[in-house]
Amino acid sequence: MTTRTTTHFTPVDQDLYTRAFQLLDPTPEPTAPAAHAAPTPASLIAAAPAVHRPGAVEKTLTEALAFLDTHGWAKHRLIHPEGARCSIGALRAAAGARNTAYRDAGNLLLDEARRQHGKRWESIPAWNDNHTGAQVRSVWEAAIQRAHHMNV
């Protein structure tokens, strides 16, 4: 038995392979370093700082303070006829319901009030009604910062 091994291949253009591989892997061949090349989008993404996403407690506290800034702060009543609220009223407005974020934000706010104004405060309304607007705002801001740092 005789087997023929002669082939009749058409010669291939070597530049065709080079172009095909460049299409498959578009990374350019290394060249001389360019003077201060513009950053690539990938390097910009890697260098970008992480974006903070506030947790439910921080968000509730921030929205409640914004509510106080917009509608006003009140003493000795949950809701003033003109729309101002006490601290607990602002928390309720921001949370929308007595949910976990509402409870945890209230606990953090009361804890901060005790840190700044003494351990004797049993509730947010009692603390709110016995302090000035500036003192109350200071506690709100500190509570928001704590929630931010605790990432809650």
GROMACS .gro file of N, CA and C in nm:
model
  456
    1MET      N    1   0.084  -0.115   0.000
    1MET     CA    2   0.000   0.000   0.000
    1MET      C    3   0.088   0.122   0.000
    2THR      N    4   0.051   0.216  -0.083
    2THR     CA    5   0.131   0.336  -0.097
    2THR      C    6   0.045   0.456  -0.053
    3THR      N    7   0.102   0.538   0.033
    3THR     CA    8   0.032   0.659   0.079
    3THR      C    9   0.105   0.780   0.028
    4ARG      N   10   0.033   0.866  -0.031
    4ARG     CA   11   0.094   0.988  -0.081
    4ARG      C   12   0.099   1.091   0.031
    5THR      N   13   0.208   1.161   0.044
    5THR     CA   14   0.225   1.263   0.146
    5THR      C   15   0.247   1.402   0.088
    6THR      N   16   0.234   1.412  -0.036
    6THR     CA   17   0.252   1.545  -0.095
    6THR      C   18   0.125   1.626  -0.071
    7THR      N   19   0.143   1.751  -0.036
    7THR     CA   20   0.029   1.840  -0.012
    7THR      C   21   0.034   1.955  -0.109
    8HIS      N   22  -0.078   2.013  -0.129
    8HIS     CA   23  -0.087   2.127  -0.218
    8HIS      C   24  -0.144   2.246  -0.141
    9PHE      N   25  -0.072   2.290  -0.038
    9PHE     CA   26  -0.115   2.404   0.042
    9PHE      C   27  -0.088   2.533  -0.032
   10THR      N   28  -0.180   2.624  -0.012
   10THR     CA   29  -0.159   2.758  -0.067
   10THR      C   30  -0.072   2.834   0.032
   11PRO      N   31   0.027   2.906  -0.016
   11PRO     CA   32   0.111   2.982   0.077
   11PRO      C   33   0.026   3.086   0.152
   12VAL      N   34   0.057   3.104   0.279
   12VAL     CA   35  -0.019   3.195   0.365
   12VAL      C   36   0.058   3.325   0.382
   13ASP      N   37  -0.017   3.432   0.379
   13ASP     CA   38   0.040   3.565   0.400
   13ASP      C   39   0.067   3.581   0.550
   14GLN      N   40   0.191   3.594   0.592
   14GLN     CA   41   0.226   3.604   0.734
   14GLN      C   42   0.171   3.732   0.798
   15ASP      N   43   0.156   3.838   0.720
   15ASP     CA   44   0.098   3.961   0.774
   15ASP      C   45  -0.049   3.941   0.812
   16LEU      N   46  -0.115   3.847   0.747
   16LEU     CA   47  -0.253   3.817   0.779
   16LEU      C   48  -0.263   3.766   0.922
   17TYR      N   49  -0.174   3.677   0.963
   17TYR     CA   50  -0.172   3.626   1.100
   17TYR      C   51  -0.142   3.738   1.198
   18THR      N   52  -0.050   3.823   1.166
   18THR     CA   53  -0.015   3.933   1.255
   18THR      C   54  -0.136   4.023   1.278
   19ARG      N   55  -0.205   4.059   1.172
   19ARG     CA   56  -0.323   4.145   1.184
   19ARG      C   57  -0.434   4.074   1.262
   20ALA      N   58  -0.451   3.944   1.239
   20ALA     CA   59  -0.555   3.869   1.311
   20ALA      C   60  -0.527   3.866   1.461
   21PHE      N   61  -0.403   3.842   1.499
   21PHE     CA   62  -0.368   3.839   1.641
   21PHE      C   63  -0.379   3.978   1.704
   22GLN      N   64  -0.353   4.082   1.627
   22GLN     CA   65  -0.371   4.217   1.680
   22GLN      C   66  -0.518   4.246   1.706
   23LEU      N   67  -0.604   4.193   1.622
   23LEU     CA   68  -0.747   4.211   1.645
   23LEU      C   69  -0.793   4.135   1.769
   24LEU      N   70  -0.737   4.018   1.791
   24LEU     CA   71  -0.773   3.938   1.907
   24LEU      C   72  -0.714   3.994   2.036
   25ASP      N   73  -0.594   4.049   2.029
   25ASP     CA   74  -0.526   4.105   2.146
   25ASP      C   75  -0.478   4.245   2.109
   26PRO      N   76  -0.563   4.346   2.130
   26PRO     CA   77  -0.530   4.479   2.081
   26PRO      C   78  -0.424   4.554   2.164
   27THR      N   79  -0.357   4.487   2.255
   27THR     CA   80  -0.254   4.558   2.331
   27THR      C   81  -0.138   4.590   2.238
   28PRO      N   82  -0.099   4.714   2.235
   28PRO     CA   83   0.009   4.752   2.143
   28PRO      C   84   0.143   4.700   2.191
   29GLU      N   85   0.228   4.688   2.097
   29GLU     CA   86   0.365   4.648   2.129
   29GLU      C   87   0.429   4.761   2.209
   30PRO      N   88   0.517   4.726   2.306
   30PRO     CA   89   0.581   4.830   2.384
   30PRO      C   90   0.663   4.922   2.294
   31THR      N   91   0.651   5.050   2.322
   31THR     CA   92   0.727   5.150   2.248
   31THR      C   93   0.804   5.234   2.348
   32ALA      N   94   0.872   5.332   2.299
   32ALA     CA   95   0.947   5.422   2.386
   32ALA      C   96   0.848   5.492   2.478
   33PRO      N   97   0.884   5.514   2.606
   33PRO     CA   98   0.791   5.579   2.699
   33PRO      C   99   0.751   5.718   2.651
   34ALA      N  100   0.623   5.744   2.657
   34ALA     CA  101   0.571   5.874   2.616
   34ALA      C  102   0.587   5.972   2.732
   35ALA      N  103   0.601   6.096   2.698
   35ALA     CA  104   0.617   6.198   2.802
   35ALA      C  105   0.480   6.227   2.863
   36HIS      N  106   0.463   6.191   2.988
   36HIS     CA  107   0.342   6.217   3.066
   36HIS      C  108   0.215   6.181   2.990
   37ALA      N  109   0.195   6.054   2.969
   37ALA     CA  110   0.076   6.007   2.898
   37ALA      C  111  -0.047   6.036   2.983
   38ALA      N  112  -0.156   6.060   2.917
   38ALA     CA  113  -0.282   6.084   2.986
   38ALA      C  114  -0.326   5.957   3.057
   39PRO      N  115  -0.385   5.969   3.176
   39PRO     CA  116  -0.429   5.849   3.247
   39PRO      C  117  -0.539   5.777   3.171
   40THR      N  118  -0.534   5.647   3.178
   40THR     CA  119  -0.635   5.566   3.111
   40THR      C  120  -0.758   5.558   3.201
   41PRO      N  121  -0.874   5.529   3.144
   41PRO     CA  122  -0.994   5.517   3.227
   41PRO      C  123  -0.978   5.413   3.338
   42ALA      N  124  -0.909   5.304   3.312
   42ALA     CA  125  -0.890   5.202   3.415
   42ALA      C  126  -0.807   5.255   3.530
   43SER      N  127  -0.704   5.335   3.501
   43SER     CA  128  -0.622   5.388   3.610
   43SER      C  129  -0.699   5.493   3.688
   44LEU      N  130  -0.791   5.563   3.625
   44LEU     CA  131  -0.872   5.660   3.698
   44LEU      C  132  -0.967   5.590   3.793
   45ILE      N  133  -1.022   5.478   3.750
   45ILE     CA  134  -1.113   5.402   3.836
   45ILE      C  135  -1.037   5.346   3.955
   46ALA      N  136  -0.920   5.293   3.933
   46ALA     CA  137  -0.843   5.235   4.042
   46ALA      C  138  -0.801   5.341   4.142
   47ALA      N  139  -0.776   5.464   4.096
   47ALA     CA  140  -0.730   5.569   4.184
   47ALA      C  141  -0.844   5.641   4.254
   48ALA      N  142  -0.966   5.622   4.210
   48ALA     CA  143  -1.080   5.692   4.269
   48ALA      C  144  -1.106   5.642   4.410
   49PRO      N  145  -1.135   5.733   4.503
   49PRO     CA  146  -1.162   5.690   4.640
   49PRO      C  147  -1.295   5.615   4.647
   50ALA      N  148  -1.305   5.531   4.746
   50ALA     CA  149  -1.429   5.455   4.766
   50ALA      C  150  -1.542   5.552   4.800
   51VAL      N  151  -1.659   5.525   4.748
   51VAL     CA  152  -1.775   5.609   4.774
   51VAL      C  153  -1.843   5.558   4.900
   52HIS      N  154  -1.871   5.650   4.992
   52HIS     CA  155  -1.940   5.611   5.116
   52HIS      C  156  -2.089   5.599   5.089
   53ARG      N  157  -2.144   5.489   5.129
   53ARG     CA  158  -2.288   5.469   5.121
   53ARG      C  159  -2.341   5.466   5.263
   54PRO      N  160  -2.418   5.567   5.300
   54PRO     CA  161  -2.465   5.571   5.439
   54PRO      C  162  -2.556   5.454   5.472
   55GLY      N  163  -2.540   5.406   5.595
   55GLY     CA  164  -2.626   5.300   5.642
   55GLY      C  165  -2.763   5.355   5.679
   56ALA      N  166  -2.853   5.268   5.719
   56ALA     CA  167  -2.990   5.309   5.750
   56ALA      C  168  -2.996   5.406   5.868
   57VAL      N  169  -2.911   5.385   5.969
   57VAL     CA  170  -2.912   5.472   6.086
   57VAL      C  171  -2.860   5.611   6.049
   58GLU      N  172  -2.747   5.615   5.980
   58GLU     CA  173  -2.691   5.744   5.938
   58GLU      C  174  -2.790   5.819   5.848
   59LYS      N  175  -2.852   5.748   5.758
   59LYS     CA  176  -2.948   5.810   5.666
   59LYS      C  177  -3.068   5.866   5.744
   60THR      N  178  -3.119   5.790   5.839
   60THR     CA  179  -3.233   5.835   5.919
   60THR      C  180  -3.198   5.958   6.000
   61LEU      N  181  -3.081   5.956   6.065
   61LEU     CA  182  -3.038   6.072   6.144
   61LEU      C  183  -3.018   6.195   6.056
   62THR      N  184  -2.955   6.176   5.940
   62THR     CA  185  -2.929   6.288   5.849
   62THR      C  186  -3.060   6.347   5.798
   63GLU      N  187  -3.153   6.262   5.760
   63GLU     CA  188  -3.281   6.310   5.710
   63GLU      C  189  -3.362   6.378   5.820
   64ALA      N  190  -3.352   6.328   5.943
   64ALA     CA  191  -3.424   6.391   6.054
   64ALA      C  192  -3.367   6.529   6.084
   65LEU      N  193  -3.235   6.543   6.081
   65LEU     CA  194  -3.175   6.675   6.104
   65LEU      C  195  -3.212   6.770   5.990
   66ALA      N  196  -3.215   6.721   5.869
   66ALA     CA  197  -3.259   6.804   5.755
   66ALA      C  198  -3.405   6.847   5.773
   67PHE      N  199  -3.486   6.757   5.827
   67PHE     CA  200  -3.626   6.791   5.856
   67PHE      C  201  -3.633   6.904   5.958
   68LEU      N  202  -3.552   6.895   6.064
   68LEU     CA  203  -3.548   7.002   6.165
   68LEU      C  204  -3.501   7.133   6.102
   69ASP      N  205  -3.402   7.126   6.016
   69ASP     CA  206  -3.353   7.247   5.949
   69ASP      C  207  -3.461   7.310   5.860
   70THR      N  208  -3.540   7.228   5.797
   70THR     CA  209  -3.642   7.277   5.704
   70THR      C  210  -3.768   7.324   5.776
   71HIS      N  211  -3.815   7.246   5.873
   71HIS     CA  212  -3.944   7.273   5.936
   71HIS      C  213  -3.933   7.341   6.073
   72GLY      N  214  -3.817   7.337   6.131
   72GLY     CA  215  -3.797   7.399   6.261
   72GLY      C  216  -3.793   7.297   6.375
   73TRP      N  217  -3.736   7.340   6.484
   73TRP     CA  218  -3.719   7.256   6.603
   73TRP      C  219  -3.813   7.307   6.711
   74ALA      N  220  -3.871   7.216   6.786
   74ALA     CA  221  -3.968   7.252   6.889
   74ALA      C  222  -3.934   7.187   7.022
   75LYS      N  223  -3.984   7.249   7.127
   75LYS     CA  224  -3.975   7.194   7.263
   75LYS      C  225  -4.116   7.168   7.315
   76HIS      N  226  -4.128   7.074   7.405
   76HIS     CA  227  -4.250   7.047   7.482
   76HIS      C  228  -4.369   7.000   7.398
   77ARG      N  229  -4.347   6.964   7.274
   77ARG     CA  230  -4.454   6.906   7.193
   77ARG      C  231  -4.392   6.830   7.076
   78LEU      N  232  -4.460   6.726   7.037
   78LEU     CA  233  -4.412   6.644   6.926
   78LEU      C  234  -4.412   6.723   6.796
   79ILE      N  235  -4.526   6.787   6.767
   79ILE     CA  236  -4.540   6.866   6.645
   79ILE      C  237  -4.602   7.000   6.681
   80HIS      N  238  -4.534   7.105   6.648
   80HIS     CA  239  -4.585   7.241   6.669
   80HIS      C  240  -4.688   7.270   6.560
   81PRO      N  241  -4.790   7.352   6.590
   81PRO     CA  242  -4.891   7.382   6.487
   81PRO      C  243  -4.834   7.436   6.356
   82GLU      N  244  -4.719   7.502   6.363
   82GLU     CA  245  -4.658   7.557   6.241
   82GLU      C  246  -4.569   7.456   6.169
   83GLY      N  247  -4.558   7.334   6.221
   83GLY     CA  248  -4.484   7.228   6.153
   83GLY      C  249  -4.351   7.190   6.216
   84ALA      N  250  -4.300   7.271   6.309
   84ALA     CA  251  -4.175   7.236   6.376
   84ALA      C  252  -4.197   7.110   6.460
   85ARG      N  253  -4.090   7.037   6.482
   85ARG     CA  254  -4.099   6.913   6.560
   85ARG      C  255  -3.988   6.907   6.663
   86CYS      N  256  -4.011   6.826   6.763
   86CYS     CA  257  -3.905   6.796   6.858
   86CYS      C  258  -3.816   6.688   6.795
   87SER      N  259  -3.712   6.650   6.864
   87SER     CA  260  -3.618   6.552   6.808
   87SER      C  261  -3.684   6.419   6.777
   88ILE      N  262  -3.769   6.371   6.866
   88ILE     CA  263  -3.832   6.242   6.841
   88ILE      C  264  -3.931   6.253   6.725
   89GLY      N  265  -3.998   6.366   6.713
   89GLY     CA  266  -4.088   6.388   6.600
   89GLY      C  267  -4.014   6.391   6.467
   90ALA      N  268  -3.896   6.450   6.467
   90ALA     CA  269  -3.815   6.452   6.345
   90ALA      C  270  -3.768   6.312   6.309
   91LEU      N  271  -3.730   6.232   6.409
   91LEU     CA  272  -3.690   6.093   6.384
   91LEU      C  273  -3.806   6.015   6.322
   92ARG      N  274  -3.925   6.033   6.377
   92ARG     CA  275  -4.042   5.962   6.324
   92ARG      C  276  -4.070   6.004   6.179
   93ALA      N  277  -4.057   6.132   6.152
   93ALA     CA  278  -4.081   6.180   6.015
   93ALA      C  279  -3.979   6.122   5.918
   94ALA      N  280  -3.854   6.116   5.961
   94ALA     CA  281  -3.748   6.066   5.872
   94ALA      C  282  -3.759   5.916   5.850
   95ALA      N  283  -3.789   5.841   5.954
   95ALA     CA  284  -3.795   5.695   5.943
   95ALA      C  285  -3.921   5.649   5.871
   96GLY      N  286  -4.029   5.724   5.885
   96GLY     CA  287  -4.154   5.686   5.820
   96GLY      C  288  -4.232   5.582   5.898
   97ALA      N  289  -4.167   5.508   5.982
   97ALA     CA  290  -4.232   5.405   6.064
   97ALA      C  291  -4.140   5.373   6.181
   98ARG      N  292  -4.194   5.310   6.279
   98ARG     CA  293  -4.111   5.271   6.394
   98ARG      C  294  -4.042   5.139   6.361
   99ASN      N  295  -3.944   5.150   6.275
   99ASN     CA  296  -3.872   5.032   6.227
   99ASN      C  297  -3.735   5.022   6.296
  100THR      N  298  -3.653   4.932   6.250
  100THR     CA  299  -3.521   4.911   6.309
  100THR      C  300  -3.434   5.035   6.297
  101ALA      N  301  -3.436   5.101   6.183
  101ALA     CA  302  -3.355   5.222   6.164
  101ALA      C  303  -3.399   5.331   6.262
  102TYR      N  304  -3.529   5.345   6.282
  102TYR     CA  305  -3.583   5.443   6.377
  102TYR      C  306  -3.534   5.412   6.518
  103ARG      N  307  -3.547   5.288   6.559
  103ARG     CA  308  -3.505   5.247   6.694
  103ARG      C  309  -3.355   5.267   6.714
  104ASP      N  310  -3.274   5.220   6.618
  104ASP     CA  311  -3.129   5.230   6.631
  104ASP      C  312  -3.081   5.375   6.625
  105ALA      N  313  -3.144   5.456   6.540
  105ALA     CA  314  -3.108   5.598   6.533
  105ALA      C  315  -3.144   5.667   6.664
  106GLY      N  316  -3.259   5.635   6.719
  106GLY     CA  317  -3.298   5.693   6.848
  106GLY      C  318  -3.204   5.653   6.960
  107ASN      N  319  -3.165   5.527   6.963
  107ASN     CA  320  -3.070   5.481   7.065
  107ASN      C  321  -2.935   5.551   7.053
  108LEU      N  322  -2.889   5.568   6.931
  108LEU     CA  323  -2.761   5.636   6.909
  108LEU      C  324  -2.771   5.784   6.948
  109LEU      N  325  -2.882   5.848   6.912
  109LEU     CA  326  -2.903   5.989   6.947
  109LEU      C  327  -2.908   6.005   7.099
  110LEU      N  328  -2.981   5.920   7.168
  110LEU     CA  329  -2.990   5.929   7.314
  110LEU      C  330  -2.855   5.901   7.379
  111ASP      N  331  -2.782   5.804   7.325
  111ASP     CA  332  -2.649   5.774   7.378
  111ASP      C  333  -2.557   5.895   7.364
  112GLU      N  334  -2.563   5.962   7.250
  112GLU     CA  335  -2.481   6.081   7.229
  112GLU      C  336  -2.525   6.194   7.320
  113ALA      N  337  -2.656   6.209   7.341
  113ALA     CA  338  -2.706   6.310   7.435
  113ALA      C  339  -2.652   6.284   7.576
  114ARG      N  340  -2.649   6.159   7.615
  114ARG     CA  341  -2.594   6.124   7.748
  114ARG      C  342  -2.444   6.150   7.755
  115ARG      N  343  -2.374   6.127   7.645
  115ARG     CA  344  -2.229   6.155   7.643
  115ARG      C  345  -2.202   6.304   7.661
  116GLN      N  346  -2.282   6.385   7.597
  116GLN     CA  347  -2.259   6.530   7.602
  116GLN      C  348  -2.324   6.598   7.722
  117HIS      N  349  -2.437   6.546   7.770
  117HIS     CA  350  -2.514   6.618   7.871
  117HIS      C  351  -2.543   6.538   7.997
  118GLY      N  352  -2.475   6.427   8.016
  118GLY     CA  353  -2.491   6.350   8.139
  118GLY      C  354  -2.581   6.229   8.123
  119LYS      N  355  -2.560   6.134   8.210
  119LYS     CA  356  -2.628   6.004   8.201
  119LYS      C  357  -2.773   6.008   8.249
  120ARG      N  358  -2.818   6.117   8.306
  120ARG     CA  359  -2.950   6.118   8.370
  120ARG      C  360  -3.068   6.117   8.273
  121TRP      N  361  -3.044   6.139   8.144
  121TRP     CA  362  -3.155   6.149   8.050
  121TRP      C  363  -3.213   6.012   8.018
  122GLU      N  364  -3.341   5.996   8.047
  122GLU     CA  365  -3.411   5.869   8.027
  122GLU      C  366  -3.469   5.855   7.887
  123SER      N  367  -3.497   5.969   7.823
  123SER     CA  368  -3.562   5.964   7.692
  123SER      C  369  -3.519   6.083   7.607
  124ILE      N  370  -3.540   6.071   7.478
  124ILE     CA  371  -3.508   6.180   7.386
  124ILE      C  372  -3.597   6.302   7.414
  125PRO      N  373  -3.728   6.286   7.433
  125PRO     CA  374  -3.809   6.405   7.461
  125PRO      C  375  -3.764   6.481   7.588
  126ALA      N  376  -3.730   6.409   7.694
  126ALA     CA  377  -3.685   6.477   7.817
  126ALA      C  378  -3.556   6.554   7.792
  127TRP      N  379  -3.464   6.493   7.722
  127TRP     CA  380  -3.338   6.562   7.690
  127TRP      C  381  -3.365   6.681   7.598
  128ASN      N  382  -3.443   6.660   7.491
  128ASN     CA  383  -3.474   6.766   7.394
  128ASN      C  384  -3.533   6.889   7.463
  129ASP      N  385  -3.628   6.868   7.556
  129ASP     CA  386  -3.701   6.978   7.618
  129ASP      C  387  -3.618   7.057   7.719
  130ASN      N  388  -3.504   7.004   7.758
  130ASN     CA  389  -3.422   7.070   7.861
  130ASN      C  390  -3.292   7.127   7.806
  131HIS      N  391  -3.283   7.144   7.677
  131HIS     CA  392  -3.161   7.197   7.617
  131HIS      C  393  -3.193   7.300   7.510
  132THR      N  394  -3.093   7.379   7.476
  132THR     CA  395  -3.109   7.482   7.373
  132THR      C  396  -3.101   7.418   7.234
  133GLY      N  397  -3.141   7.494   7.136
  133GLY     CA  398  -3.133   7.447   6.998
  133GLY      C  399  -2.990   7.414   6.957
  134ALA      N  400  -2.895   7.496   6.999
  134ALA     CA  401  -2.754   7.471   6.965
  134ALA      C  402  -2.704   7.343   7.031
  135GLN      N  403  -2.744   7.319   7.154
  135GLN     CA  404  -2.702   7.196   7.222
  135GLN      C  405  -2.763   7.073   7.155
  136VAL      N  406  -2.888   7.083   7.117
  136VAL     CA  407  -2.957   6.972   7.051
  136VAL      C  408  -2.891   6.945   6.916
  137ARG      N  409  -2.863   7.050   6.840
  137ARG     CA  410  -2.798   7.034   6.709
  137ARG      C  411  -2.661   6.969   6.723
  138SER      N  412  -2.587   7.006   6.825
  138SER     CA  413  -2.454   6.949   6.848
  138SER      C  414  -2.464   6.797   6.868
  139VAL      N  415  -2.564   6.755   6.941
  139VAL     CA  416  -2.584   6.611   6.964
  139VAL      C  417  -2.621   6.541   6.834
  140TRP      N  418  -2.711   6.602   6.757
  140TRP     CA  419  -2.750   6.544   6.628
  140TRP      C  420  -2.628   6.526   6.538
  141GLU      N  421  -2.549   6.630   6.525
  141GLU     CA  422  -2.431   6.624   6.437
  141GLU      C  423  -2.332   6.517   6.483
  142ALA      N  424  -2.310   6.508   6.615
  142ALA     CA  425  -2.217   6.407   6.667
  142ALA      C  426  -2.273   6.266   6.645
  143ALA      N  427  -2.403   6.249   6.660
  143ALA     CA  428  -2.464   6.118   6.638
  143ALA      C  429  -2.451   6.076   6.491
  144ILE      N  430  -2.469   6.172   6.400
  144ILE     CA  431  -2.453   6.142   6.257
  144ILE      C  432  -2.309   6.101   6.228
  145GLN      N  433  -2.214   6.171   6.286
  145GLN     CA  434  -2.072   6.136   6.266
  145GLN      C  435  -2.041   5.997   6.322
  146ARG      N  436  -2.096   5.965   6.438
  146ARG     CA  437  -2.074   5.831   6.495
  146ARG      C  438  -2.133   5.724   6.404
  147ALA      N  439  -2.254   5.747   6.355
  147ALA     CA  440  -2.316   5.650   6.264
  147ALA      C  441  -2.233   5.633   6.138
  148HIS      N  442  -2.178   5.743   6.089
  148HIS     CA  443  -2.092   5.739   5.970
  148HIS      C  444  -1.968   5.654   5.997
  149HIS      N  445  -1.902   5.679   6.109
  149HIS     CA  446  -1.780   5.605   6.142
  149HIS      C  447  -1.806   5.459   6.176
  150MET      N  448  -1.925   5.434   6.231
  150MET     CA  449  -1.963   5.296   6.263
  150MET      C  450  -2.016   5.223   6.140
  151ASN      N  451  -2.041   5.300   6.033
  151ASN     CA  452  -2.095   5.247   5.909
  151ASN      C  453  -2.228   5.176   5.930
  152VAL      N  454  -2.316   5.244   6.007
  152VAL     CA  455  -2.451   5.190   6.032
  152VAL      C  456  -2.555   5.283   5.976
   0.00000   0.00000   0.00000
